[in-house]
Coordinates of C-alpha atoms in Angstrom, one line a residue:
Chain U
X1 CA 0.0 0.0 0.0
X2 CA 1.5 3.1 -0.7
X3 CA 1.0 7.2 0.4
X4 CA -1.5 7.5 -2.6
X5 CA -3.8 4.6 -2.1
X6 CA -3.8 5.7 1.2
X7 CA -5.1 9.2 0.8
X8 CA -7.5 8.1 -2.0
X9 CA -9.0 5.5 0.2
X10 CA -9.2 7.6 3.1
X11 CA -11.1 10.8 1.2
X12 CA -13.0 8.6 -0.2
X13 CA -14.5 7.0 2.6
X14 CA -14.3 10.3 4.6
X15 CA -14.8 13.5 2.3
X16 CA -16.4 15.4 5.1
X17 CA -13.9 14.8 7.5
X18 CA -10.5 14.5 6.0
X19 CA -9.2 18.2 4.5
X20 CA -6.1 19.3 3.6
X21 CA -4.8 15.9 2.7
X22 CA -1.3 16.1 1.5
X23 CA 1.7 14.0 0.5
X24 CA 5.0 14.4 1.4
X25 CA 7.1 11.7 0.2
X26 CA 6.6 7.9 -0.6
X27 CA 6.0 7.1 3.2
X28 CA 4.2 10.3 5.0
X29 CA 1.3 11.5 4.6
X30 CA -0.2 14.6 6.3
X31 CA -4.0 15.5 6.8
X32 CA -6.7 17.4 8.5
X33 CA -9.6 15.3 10.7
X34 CA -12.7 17.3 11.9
X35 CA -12.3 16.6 15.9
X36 CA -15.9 15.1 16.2
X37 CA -14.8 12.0 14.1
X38 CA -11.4 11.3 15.4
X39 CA -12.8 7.6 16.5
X40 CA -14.6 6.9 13.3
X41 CA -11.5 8.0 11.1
X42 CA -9.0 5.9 13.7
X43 CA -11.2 2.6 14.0
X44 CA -11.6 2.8 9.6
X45 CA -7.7 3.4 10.0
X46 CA -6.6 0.2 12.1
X47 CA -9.2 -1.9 10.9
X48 CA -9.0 -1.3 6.8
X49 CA -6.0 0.4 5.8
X50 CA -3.7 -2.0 8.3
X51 CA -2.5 1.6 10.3
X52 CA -2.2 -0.4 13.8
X53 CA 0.6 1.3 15.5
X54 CA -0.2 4.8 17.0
X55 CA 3.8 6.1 17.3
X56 CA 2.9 9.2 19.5
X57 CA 0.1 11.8 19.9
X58 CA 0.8 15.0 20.9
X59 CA -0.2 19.0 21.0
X60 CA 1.5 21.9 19.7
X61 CA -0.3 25.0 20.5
X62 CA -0.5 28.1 18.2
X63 CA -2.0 31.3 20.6
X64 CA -1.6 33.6 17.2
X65 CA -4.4 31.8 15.4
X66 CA -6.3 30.7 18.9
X67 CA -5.5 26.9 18.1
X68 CA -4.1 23.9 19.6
X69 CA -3.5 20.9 17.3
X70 CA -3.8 17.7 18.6
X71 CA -1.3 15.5 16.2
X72 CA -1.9 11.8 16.0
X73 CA 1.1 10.1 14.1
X74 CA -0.1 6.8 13.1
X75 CA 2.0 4.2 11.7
X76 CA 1.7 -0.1 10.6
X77 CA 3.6 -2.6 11.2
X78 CA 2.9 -3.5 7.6
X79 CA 4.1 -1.3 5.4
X80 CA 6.3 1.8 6.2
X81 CA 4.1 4.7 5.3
X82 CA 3.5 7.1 8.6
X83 CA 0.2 9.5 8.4
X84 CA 0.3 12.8 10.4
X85 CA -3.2 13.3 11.2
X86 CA -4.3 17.1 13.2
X87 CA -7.4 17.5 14.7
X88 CA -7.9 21.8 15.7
X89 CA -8.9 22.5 18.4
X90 CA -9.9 26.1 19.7
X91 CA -7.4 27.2 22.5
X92 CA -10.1 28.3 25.1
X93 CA -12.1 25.3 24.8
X94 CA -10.3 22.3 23.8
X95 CA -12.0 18.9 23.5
X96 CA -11.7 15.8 21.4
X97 CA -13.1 12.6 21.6
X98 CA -10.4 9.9 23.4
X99 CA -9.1 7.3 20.8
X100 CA -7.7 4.6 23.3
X101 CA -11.0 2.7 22.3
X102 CA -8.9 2.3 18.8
X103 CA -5.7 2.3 20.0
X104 CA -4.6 1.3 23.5
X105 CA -1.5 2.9 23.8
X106 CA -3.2 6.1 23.2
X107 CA -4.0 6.3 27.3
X108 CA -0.8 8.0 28.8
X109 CA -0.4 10.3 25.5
X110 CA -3.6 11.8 26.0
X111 CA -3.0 12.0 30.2
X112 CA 0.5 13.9 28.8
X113 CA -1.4 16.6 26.4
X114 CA -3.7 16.9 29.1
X115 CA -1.9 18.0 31.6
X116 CA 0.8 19.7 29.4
X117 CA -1.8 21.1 27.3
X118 CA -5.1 21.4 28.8
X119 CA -7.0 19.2 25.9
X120 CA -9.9 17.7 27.4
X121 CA -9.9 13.4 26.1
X122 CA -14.2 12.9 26.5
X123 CA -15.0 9.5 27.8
X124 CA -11.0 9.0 28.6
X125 CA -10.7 6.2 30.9
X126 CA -8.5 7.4 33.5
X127 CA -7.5 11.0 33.0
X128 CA -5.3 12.5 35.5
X129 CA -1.9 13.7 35.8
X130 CA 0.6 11.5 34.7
X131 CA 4.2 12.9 34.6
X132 CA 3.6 16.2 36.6
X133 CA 2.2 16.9 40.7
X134 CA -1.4 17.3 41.0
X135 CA -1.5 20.7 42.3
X136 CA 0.4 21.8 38.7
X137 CA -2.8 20.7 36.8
X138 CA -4.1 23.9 34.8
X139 CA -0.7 25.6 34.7
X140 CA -0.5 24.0 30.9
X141 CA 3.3 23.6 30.9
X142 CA 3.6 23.3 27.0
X143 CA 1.5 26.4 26.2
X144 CA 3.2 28.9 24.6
X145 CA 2.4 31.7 27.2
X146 CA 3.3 29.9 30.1
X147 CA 5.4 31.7 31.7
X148 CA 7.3 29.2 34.3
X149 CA 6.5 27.8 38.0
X150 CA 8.3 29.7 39.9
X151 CA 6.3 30.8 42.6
X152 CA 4.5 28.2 44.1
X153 CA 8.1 26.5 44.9
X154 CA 9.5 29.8 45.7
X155 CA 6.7 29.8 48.5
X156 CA 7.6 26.0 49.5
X157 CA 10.8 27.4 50.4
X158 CA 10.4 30.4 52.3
Chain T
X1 CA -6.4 0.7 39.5
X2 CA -8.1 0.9 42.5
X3 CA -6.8 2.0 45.9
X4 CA -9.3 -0.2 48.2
X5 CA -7.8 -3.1 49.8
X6 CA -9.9 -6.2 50.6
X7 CA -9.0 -8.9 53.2
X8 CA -5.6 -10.1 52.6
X9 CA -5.0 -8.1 50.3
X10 CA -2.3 -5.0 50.2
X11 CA -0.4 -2.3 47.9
X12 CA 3.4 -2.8 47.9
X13 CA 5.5 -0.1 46.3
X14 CA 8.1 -0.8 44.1
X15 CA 10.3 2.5 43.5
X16 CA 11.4 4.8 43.4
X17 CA 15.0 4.1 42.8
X18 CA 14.1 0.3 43.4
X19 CA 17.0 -1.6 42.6
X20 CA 14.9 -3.3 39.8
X21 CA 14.7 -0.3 38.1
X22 CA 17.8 2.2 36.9
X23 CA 16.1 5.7 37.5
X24 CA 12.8 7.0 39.5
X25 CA 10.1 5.2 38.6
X26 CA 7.5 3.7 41.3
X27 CA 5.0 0.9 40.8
X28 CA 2.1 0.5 43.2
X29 CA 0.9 -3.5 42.9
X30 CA -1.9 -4.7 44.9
X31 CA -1.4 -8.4 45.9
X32 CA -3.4 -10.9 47.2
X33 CA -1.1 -13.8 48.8
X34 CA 1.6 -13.1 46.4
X35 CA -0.2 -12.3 43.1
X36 CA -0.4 -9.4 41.4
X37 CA -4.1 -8.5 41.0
X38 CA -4.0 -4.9 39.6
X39 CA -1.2 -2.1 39.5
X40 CA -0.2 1.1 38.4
X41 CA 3.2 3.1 37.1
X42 CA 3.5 6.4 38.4
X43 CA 6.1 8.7 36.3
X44 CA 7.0 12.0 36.6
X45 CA 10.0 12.1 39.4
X46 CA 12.6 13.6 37.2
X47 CA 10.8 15.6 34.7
X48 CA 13.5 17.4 32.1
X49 CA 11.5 19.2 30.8
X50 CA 13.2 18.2 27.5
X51 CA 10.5 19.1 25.1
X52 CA 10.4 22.8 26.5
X53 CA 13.5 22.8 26.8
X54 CA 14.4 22.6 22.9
X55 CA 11.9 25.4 21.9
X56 CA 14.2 27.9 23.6
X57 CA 17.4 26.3 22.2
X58 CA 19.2 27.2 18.4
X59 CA 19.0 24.1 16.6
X60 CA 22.8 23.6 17.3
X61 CA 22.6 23.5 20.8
X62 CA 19.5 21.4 20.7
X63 CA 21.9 18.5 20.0
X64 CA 23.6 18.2 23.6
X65 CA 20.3 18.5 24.8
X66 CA 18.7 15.5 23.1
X67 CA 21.8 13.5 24.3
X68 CA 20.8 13.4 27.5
X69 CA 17.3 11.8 27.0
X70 CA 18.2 8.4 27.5
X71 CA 21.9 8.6 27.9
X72 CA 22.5 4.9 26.7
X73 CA 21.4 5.6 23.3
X74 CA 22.8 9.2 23.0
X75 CA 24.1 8.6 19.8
X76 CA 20.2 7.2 18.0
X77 CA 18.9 9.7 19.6
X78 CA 21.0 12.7 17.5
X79 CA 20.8 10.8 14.7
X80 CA 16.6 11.2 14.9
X81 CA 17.0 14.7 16.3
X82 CA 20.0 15.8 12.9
X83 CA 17.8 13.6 10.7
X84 CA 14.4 15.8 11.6
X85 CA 16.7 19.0 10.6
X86 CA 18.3 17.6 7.8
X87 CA 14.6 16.6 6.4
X88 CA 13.2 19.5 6.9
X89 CA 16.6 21.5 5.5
X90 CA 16.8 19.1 2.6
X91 CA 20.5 18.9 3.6
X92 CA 22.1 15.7 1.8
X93 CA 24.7 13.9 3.9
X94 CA 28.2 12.7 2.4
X95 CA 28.4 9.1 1.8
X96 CA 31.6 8.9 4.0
X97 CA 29.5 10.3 7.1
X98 CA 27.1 8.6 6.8
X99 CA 29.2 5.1 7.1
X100 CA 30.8 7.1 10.1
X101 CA 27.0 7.7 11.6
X102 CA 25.8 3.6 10.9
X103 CA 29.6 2.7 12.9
X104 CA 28.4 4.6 15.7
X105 CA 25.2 4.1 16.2
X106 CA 25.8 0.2 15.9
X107 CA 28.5 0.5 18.6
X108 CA 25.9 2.5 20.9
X109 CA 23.8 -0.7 20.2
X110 CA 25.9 -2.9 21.8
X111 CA 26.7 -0.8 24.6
X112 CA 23.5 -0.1 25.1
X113 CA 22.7 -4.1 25.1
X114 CA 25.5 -5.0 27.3
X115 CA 24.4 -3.2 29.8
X116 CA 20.5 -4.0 29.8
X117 CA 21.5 -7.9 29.5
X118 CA 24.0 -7.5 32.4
X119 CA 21.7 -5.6 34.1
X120 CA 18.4 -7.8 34.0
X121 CA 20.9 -10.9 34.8
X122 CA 21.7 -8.9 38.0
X123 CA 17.7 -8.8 38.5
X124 CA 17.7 -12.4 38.8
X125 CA 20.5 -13.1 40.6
X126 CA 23.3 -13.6 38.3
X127 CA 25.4 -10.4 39.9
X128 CA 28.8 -11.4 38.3
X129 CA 27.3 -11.4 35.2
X130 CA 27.0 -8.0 35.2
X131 CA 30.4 -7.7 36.1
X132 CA 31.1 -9.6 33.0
X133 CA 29.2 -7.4 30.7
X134 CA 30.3 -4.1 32.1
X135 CA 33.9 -5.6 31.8
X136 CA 33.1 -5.8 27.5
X137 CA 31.1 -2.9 27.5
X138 CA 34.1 -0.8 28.7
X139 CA 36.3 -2.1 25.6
X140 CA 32.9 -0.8 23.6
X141 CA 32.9 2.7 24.7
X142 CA 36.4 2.9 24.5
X143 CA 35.7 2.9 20.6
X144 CA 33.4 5.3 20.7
X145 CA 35.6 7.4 23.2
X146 CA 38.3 7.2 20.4
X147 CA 36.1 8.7 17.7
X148 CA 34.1 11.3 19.5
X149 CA 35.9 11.8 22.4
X150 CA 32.7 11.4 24.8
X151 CA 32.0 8.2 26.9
X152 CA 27.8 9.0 27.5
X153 CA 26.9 12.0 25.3
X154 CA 29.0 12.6 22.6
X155 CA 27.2 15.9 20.8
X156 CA 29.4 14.2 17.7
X157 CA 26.9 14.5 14.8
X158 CA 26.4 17.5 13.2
X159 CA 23.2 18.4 10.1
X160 CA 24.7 16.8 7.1
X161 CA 27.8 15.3 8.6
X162 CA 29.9 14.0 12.0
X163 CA 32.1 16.4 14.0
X164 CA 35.1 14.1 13.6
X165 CA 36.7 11.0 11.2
X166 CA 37.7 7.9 12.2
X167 CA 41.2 7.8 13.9
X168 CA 43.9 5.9 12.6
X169 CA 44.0 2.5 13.4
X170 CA 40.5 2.3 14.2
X171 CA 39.7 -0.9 12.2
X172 CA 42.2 -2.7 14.3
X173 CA 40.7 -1.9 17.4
X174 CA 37.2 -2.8 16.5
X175 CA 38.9 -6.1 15.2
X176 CA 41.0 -6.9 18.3
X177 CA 37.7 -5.7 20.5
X178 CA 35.4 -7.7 18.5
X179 CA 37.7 -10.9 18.6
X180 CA 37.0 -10.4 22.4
X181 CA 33.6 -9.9 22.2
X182 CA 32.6 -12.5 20.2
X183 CA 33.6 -15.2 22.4
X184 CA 32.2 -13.3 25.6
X185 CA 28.3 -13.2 23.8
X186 CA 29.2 -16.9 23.0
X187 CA 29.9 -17.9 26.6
X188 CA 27.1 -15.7 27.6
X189 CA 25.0 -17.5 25.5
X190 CA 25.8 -20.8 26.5
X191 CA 25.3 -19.8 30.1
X192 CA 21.9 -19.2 29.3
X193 CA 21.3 -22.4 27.8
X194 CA 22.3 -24.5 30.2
X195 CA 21.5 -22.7 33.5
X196 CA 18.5 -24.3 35.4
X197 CA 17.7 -21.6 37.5
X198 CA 18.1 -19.0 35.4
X199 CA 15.4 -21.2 32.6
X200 CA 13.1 -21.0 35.6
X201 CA 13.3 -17.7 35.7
X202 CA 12.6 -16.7 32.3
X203 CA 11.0 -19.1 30.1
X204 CA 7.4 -18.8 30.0
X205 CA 7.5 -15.4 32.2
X206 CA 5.9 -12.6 31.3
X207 CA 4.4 -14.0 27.7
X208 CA 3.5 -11.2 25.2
X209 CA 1.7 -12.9 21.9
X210 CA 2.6 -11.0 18.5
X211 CA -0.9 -9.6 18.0
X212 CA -1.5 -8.1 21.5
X213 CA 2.2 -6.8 21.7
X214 CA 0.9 -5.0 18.3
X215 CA -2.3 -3.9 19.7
X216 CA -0.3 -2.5 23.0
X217 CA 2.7 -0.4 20.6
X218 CA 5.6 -2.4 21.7
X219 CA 8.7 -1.9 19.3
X220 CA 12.1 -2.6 19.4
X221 CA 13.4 -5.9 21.3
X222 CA 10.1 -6.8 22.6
X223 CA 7.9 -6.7 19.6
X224 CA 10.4 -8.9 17.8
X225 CA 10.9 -11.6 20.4
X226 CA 7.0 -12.2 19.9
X227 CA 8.1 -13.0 16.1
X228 CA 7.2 -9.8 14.1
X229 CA 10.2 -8.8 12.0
X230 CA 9.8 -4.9 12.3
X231 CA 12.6 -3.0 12.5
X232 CA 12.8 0.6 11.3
X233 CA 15.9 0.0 9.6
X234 CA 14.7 -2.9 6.8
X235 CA 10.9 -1.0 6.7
X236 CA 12.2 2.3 6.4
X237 CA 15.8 2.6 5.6
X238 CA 17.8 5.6 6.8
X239 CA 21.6 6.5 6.3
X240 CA 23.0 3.5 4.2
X241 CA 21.4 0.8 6.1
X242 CA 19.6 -0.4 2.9
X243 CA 23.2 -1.5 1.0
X244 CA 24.1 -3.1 4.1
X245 CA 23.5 -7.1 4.6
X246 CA 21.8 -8.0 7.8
X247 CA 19.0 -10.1 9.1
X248 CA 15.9 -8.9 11.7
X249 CA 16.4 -11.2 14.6
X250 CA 13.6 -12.5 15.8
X251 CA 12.0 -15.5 18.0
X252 CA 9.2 -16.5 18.9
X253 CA 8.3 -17.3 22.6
X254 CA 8.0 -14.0 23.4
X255 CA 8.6 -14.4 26.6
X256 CA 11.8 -12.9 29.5
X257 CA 14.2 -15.8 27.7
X258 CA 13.4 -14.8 24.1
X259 CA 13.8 -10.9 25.0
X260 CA 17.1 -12.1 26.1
X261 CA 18.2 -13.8 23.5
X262 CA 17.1 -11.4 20.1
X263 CA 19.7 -8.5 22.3
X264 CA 22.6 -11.8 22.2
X265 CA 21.8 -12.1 18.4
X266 CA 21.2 -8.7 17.5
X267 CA 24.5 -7.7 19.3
X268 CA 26.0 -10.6 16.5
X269 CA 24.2 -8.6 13.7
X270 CA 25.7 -4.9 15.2
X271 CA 29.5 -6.2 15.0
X272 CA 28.7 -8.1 11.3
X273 CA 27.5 -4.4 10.0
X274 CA 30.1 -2.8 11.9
X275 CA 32.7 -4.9 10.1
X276 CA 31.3 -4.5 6.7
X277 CA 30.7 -0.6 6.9
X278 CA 34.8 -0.5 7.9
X279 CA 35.5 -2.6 4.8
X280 CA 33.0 -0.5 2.3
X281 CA 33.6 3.4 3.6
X282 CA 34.4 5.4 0.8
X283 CA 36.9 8.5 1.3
X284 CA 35.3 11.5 1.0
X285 CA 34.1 14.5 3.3
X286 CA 32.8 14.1 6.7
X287 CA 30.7 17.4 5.8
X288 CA 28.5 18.3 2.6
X289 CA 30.4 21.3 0.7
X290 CA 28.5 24.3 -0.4
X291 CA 25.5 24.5 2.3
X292 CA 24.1 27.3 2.8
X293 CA 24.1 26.8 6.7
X294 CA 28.2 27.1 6.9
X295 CA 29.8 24.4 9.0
X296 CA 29.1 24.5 12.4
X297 CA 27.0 27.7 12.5
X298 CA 25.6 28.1 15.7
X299 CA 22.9 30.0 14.1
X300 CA 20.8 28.5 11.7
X301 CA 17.8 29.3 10.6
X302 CA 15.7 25.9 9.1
X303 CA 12.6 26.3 6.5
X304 CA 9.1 26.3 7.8
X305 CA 7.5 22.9 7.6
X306 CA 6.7 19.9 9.9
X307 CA 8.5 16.3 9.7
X308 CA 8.5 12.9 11.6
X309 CA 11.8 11.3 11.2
X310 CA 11.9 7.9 13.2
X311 CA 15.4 5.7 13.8
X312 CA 15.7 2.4 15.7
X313 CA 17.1 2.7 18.7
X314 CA 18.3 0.1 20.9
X315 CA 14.9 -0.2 22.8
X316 CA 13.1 0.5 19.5
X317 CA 10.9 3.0 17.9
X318 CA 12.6 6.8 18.7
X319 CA 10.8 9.5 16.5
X320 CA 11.1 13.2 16.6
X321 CA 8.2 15.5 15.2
X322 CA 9.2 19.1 14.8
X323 CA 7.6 21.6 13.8
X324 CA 10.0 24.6 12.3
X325 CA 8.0 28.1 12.1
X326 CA 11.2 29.5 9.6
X327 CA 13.0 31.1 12.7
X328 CA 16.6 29.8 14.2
X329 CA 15.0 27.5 17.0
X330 CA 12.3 24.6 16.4
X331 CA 8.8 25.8 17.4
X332 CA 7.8 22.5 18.5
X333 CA 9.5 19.1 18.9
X334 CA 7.9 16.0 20.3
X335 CA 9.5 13.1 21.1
X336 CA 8.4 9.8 20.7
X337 CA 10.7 7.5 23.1
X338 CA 10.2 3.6 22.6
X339 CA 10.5 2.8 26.1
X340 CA 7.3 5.2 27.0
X341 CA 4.3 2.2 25.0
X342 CA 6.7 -0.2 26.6
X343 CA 6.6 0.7 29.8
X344 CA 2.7 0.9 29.7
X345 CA 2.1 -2.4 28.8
X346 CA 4.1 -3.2 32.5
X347 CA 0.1 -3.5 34.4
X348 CA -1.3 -5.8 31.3
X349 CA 2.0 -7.7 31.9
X350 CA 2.2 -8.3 35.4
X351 CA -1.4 -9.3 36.4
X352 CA -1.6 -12.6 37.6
X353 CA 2.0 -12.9 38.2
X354 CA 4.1 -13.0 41.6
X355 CA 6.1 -10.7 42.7
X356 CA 9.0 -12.2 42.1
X357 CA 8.6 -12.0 38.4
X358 CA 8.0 -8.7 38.3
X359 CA 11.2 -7.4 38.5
X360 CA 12.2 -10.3 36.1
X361 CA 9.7 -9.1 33.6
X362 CA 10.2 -5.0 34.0
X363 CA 14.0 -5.7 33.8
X364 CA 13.5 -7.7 30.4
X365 CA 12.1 -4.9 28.8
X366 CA 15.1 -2.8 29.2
X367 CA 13.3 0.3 30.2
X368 CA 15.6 3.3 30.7
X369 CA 13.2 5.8 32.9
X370 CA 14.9 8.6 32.2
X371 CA 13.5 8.4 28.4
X372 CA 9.9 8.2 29.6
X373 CA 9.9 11.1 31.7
X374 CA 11.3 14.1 29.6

């Protein structure tokens, strides 16, 4: 199966939800999903195009256009090509549907943007802090405009 | 999992720094007798930050940071961070350094294997063992001392190139240190075999089948001792790994033994493509003439674009995503470490089992903590 199949396949099933589709050599795609069918995209992913290995998902936030992409790069033990799939998501309110469902390795990644990021996972199975304390949850590490966590530790030590 | 405790049961906490695991890393298990009915990782005691980190450094210096991820496999690690660059720069690299690059990252390999096989056979007893291994592993990084100069991170490659050539005399080295090592992995080997206690300990331990270490994301040693042949560099050559001979290794079991043994073969495979990269390198330059970007310029300012660039590391999958908004540092880089699906799969693992195996089965997996939790 190569990157063109792929895309073909995918549009086709999906012309709603899959935008901005694009190829960017033999083995990586890149393409837009519409956040509400993250799942439906993921499960058609794993089940017919043989895309069972999520390598990493992740955010990167962008304050200048009020956006935080949540970037699910999907790859197969089958063949080697490697889709880079965003979901936007508005910076004040972000919220996607969870995909460990699909793909179980998907759990911690989501607890990591959530934390680092603020995304919201619905129907996530356990969503709490993973790598950072409790009492840092809504300081959104990652975000561009955070500005450090100085104080509360500068307070600890006084 | 859940915290409540019936009758006879309780939550014993392994970590952090428990001796089973190098690096902070705590897992609560709740037994009943001495069973593992549920349990739970809890990361996050040495957060570096590594990911912010790189957003505020120049692409240059970005490379002693990524070093220090997992400091085992310094050297895969550049090679994924210079490869992201390099893709997104469309930098070409010289066929000379890239032999250079395949030499070292093979001898990181072994090094990197020594020690997680010594290691785990100190988990189950076999302490001189480890002696053994950290005995050969010294002769290992003495190699790559020779080239870059660095025992742990060695900041030696460089976008389009390696900071350094090969000294004189180098093929000798690797030959006399190779003559040694073969034996050692031999001996090590038949140790294995023929040691009842430590069969007991391993064989049959901490089973993962080839479709649910799929389903889970394992890569790297683990998925392939379950008998799936993916390695990042047969699927998806990088550098000149696809005009080199070598064979997946892979067995079957899936289980602590066959872990095990695919790190003894695979440390075979490293010193075969070592051997044949020292007889093919071309002469050449290290470093591509006529960049634009100058030869080491600390300032450097890389084309807008995004790229995922994976490499196999010795634990397995290791992919950088950056994102490059035009300007001299990265706007956004994400690492994907192979240890972090790995080290998930730990609770799946270890239900059912007793505690003894657990260390048995975390120590097979050759988790290096300080990758997870950057």
């Amino acid at each position: 199966m190569d990157a063109n199949s792929i895309i073909s396949s995918l549009t086709g099933k999906f012309p709603e939800d899959i935008y901005d589709a694009d190829i960017e050599s033999d083995i990586r795609i890149i393409a837009k999903v519409k956040p509400e069918n993250v799942v439906e995209v993921c499960r058609y992913l794993k089940e017919d195009l043989s895309f069972g290995h999520l390598c990493c998902e992740f955010g990167a936030d962008y304050p200048d256009r009020n956006e935080i992409e949540v970037i699910y790069v999907i790859g197969s033990y089958e063949h080697p090509v490697v889709l880079a799939m965003k979901a936007i998501l508005p910076r004040d309110a972000p919220e996607v549907e969870s995909v460990v469902p699909v793909y179980w390795n998907a759990n911690w990644y989501e607890r990591e943007t959530y934390e680092l990021f603020g995304v919201k996972y619905l129907n996530h199975p356990n969503l709490k802090p993973l790598v950072l304390p409790q009492e840092m949850l809504g300081e959104w590490p990652l975000r561009k405009d955070y500005k450090g966590f100085p104080n509360k530790t500068a307070k600890n030590l006084v | 999992m859940d915290e409540t405790v019936g009758p006879s049961e309780m939550i014993v906490h392994l970590g952090p720094q428990h001796p089973m695991m190098p690096g902070p890393f705590r897992l609560n298990a709740k037994l009943r007798g001495e069973t593992v009915v549920d349990s739970e990782v809890e990361m996050g005691w040495i957060h570096k930050g590594i990911e912010k980190i790189l957003e505020s450094k120049t692409y240059l210096q970005g490379i002693t940071i990524v070093d220090r991820i997992c400091y085992l496999a310094a050297m895969t690690n550049e090679e994924a961070y210079v490869g992201c660059v390099e893709k997104l720069a469309g930098i070409e690299v010289p066929e000379r350094a890239q032999y250079i690059r395949v030499i070292m990252e093979e001898l990181s390999r072994l090094q990197s294997h020594l020690l997680g096989m010594g290691e785990y056979a100190s988990f189950v007893g076999f302490v001189s063992m480890f002696m053994y291994t950290i005995r050969d592993r010294e002769d290992v990084m003495s190699l790559i001392d020779s080239v870059t100069g660095a025992r742990v991170t060695h900041s030696f490659l460089r976008y389009g190139g390696v900071k350094d050539d090969l000294p004189e005399g180098f093929k000798d080295d690797v030959k006399y240190v190779f003559g040694n090592l073969r034996k050692a992995i031999d001996n090590y080997e038949e140790l294995y075999r023929t040691d009842a206690i430590y069969k007991a300990r391993t064989k049959g331990i901490g089973v993962l089948t080839a479709d649910v270490a799929k389903d889970l994301g394992v890569s790297g040693p683990p998925l392939r001792a379950t008998g799936v042949a993916f390695d990042i560099r047969k699927d998806e050559p990088y550098l000149v790994y696809k005009d080199l001979d070598f064979k997946v290794c892979t067995q079957t079991d899936g289980d602590v033994y066959a872990r095990i043994q695919v790190r003894l073969d695979e440390m075979r495979e490293s010193m075969y493509i070592i051997e044949q990269c020292l007889d093919q390198i071309p002469s050449g330059p290290i470093f591509p003439e006529d960049t634009p970007y100058g030869k080491r310029s600390p300032v450097m300012r890389v084309p807008a674009g995004e790229v995922f660039h994976r490499v196999e590391d010795p634990r397995g999958e290791m992919g950088f995503y950056m994102v490059s908004d035009g300007s001299d540092k990265p706007y956004r880089v994400k690492i994907r470490g192979p240890v972090y699906p790995t080290l998930q799969t730990l609770p799946p693992l270890i239900k059912g089992v007793t505690v003894a195996d657990i260390v048995a089965i975390a120590g097979s997996m050759d988790t290096c903590t300080s990758e997870v939790d950057r």
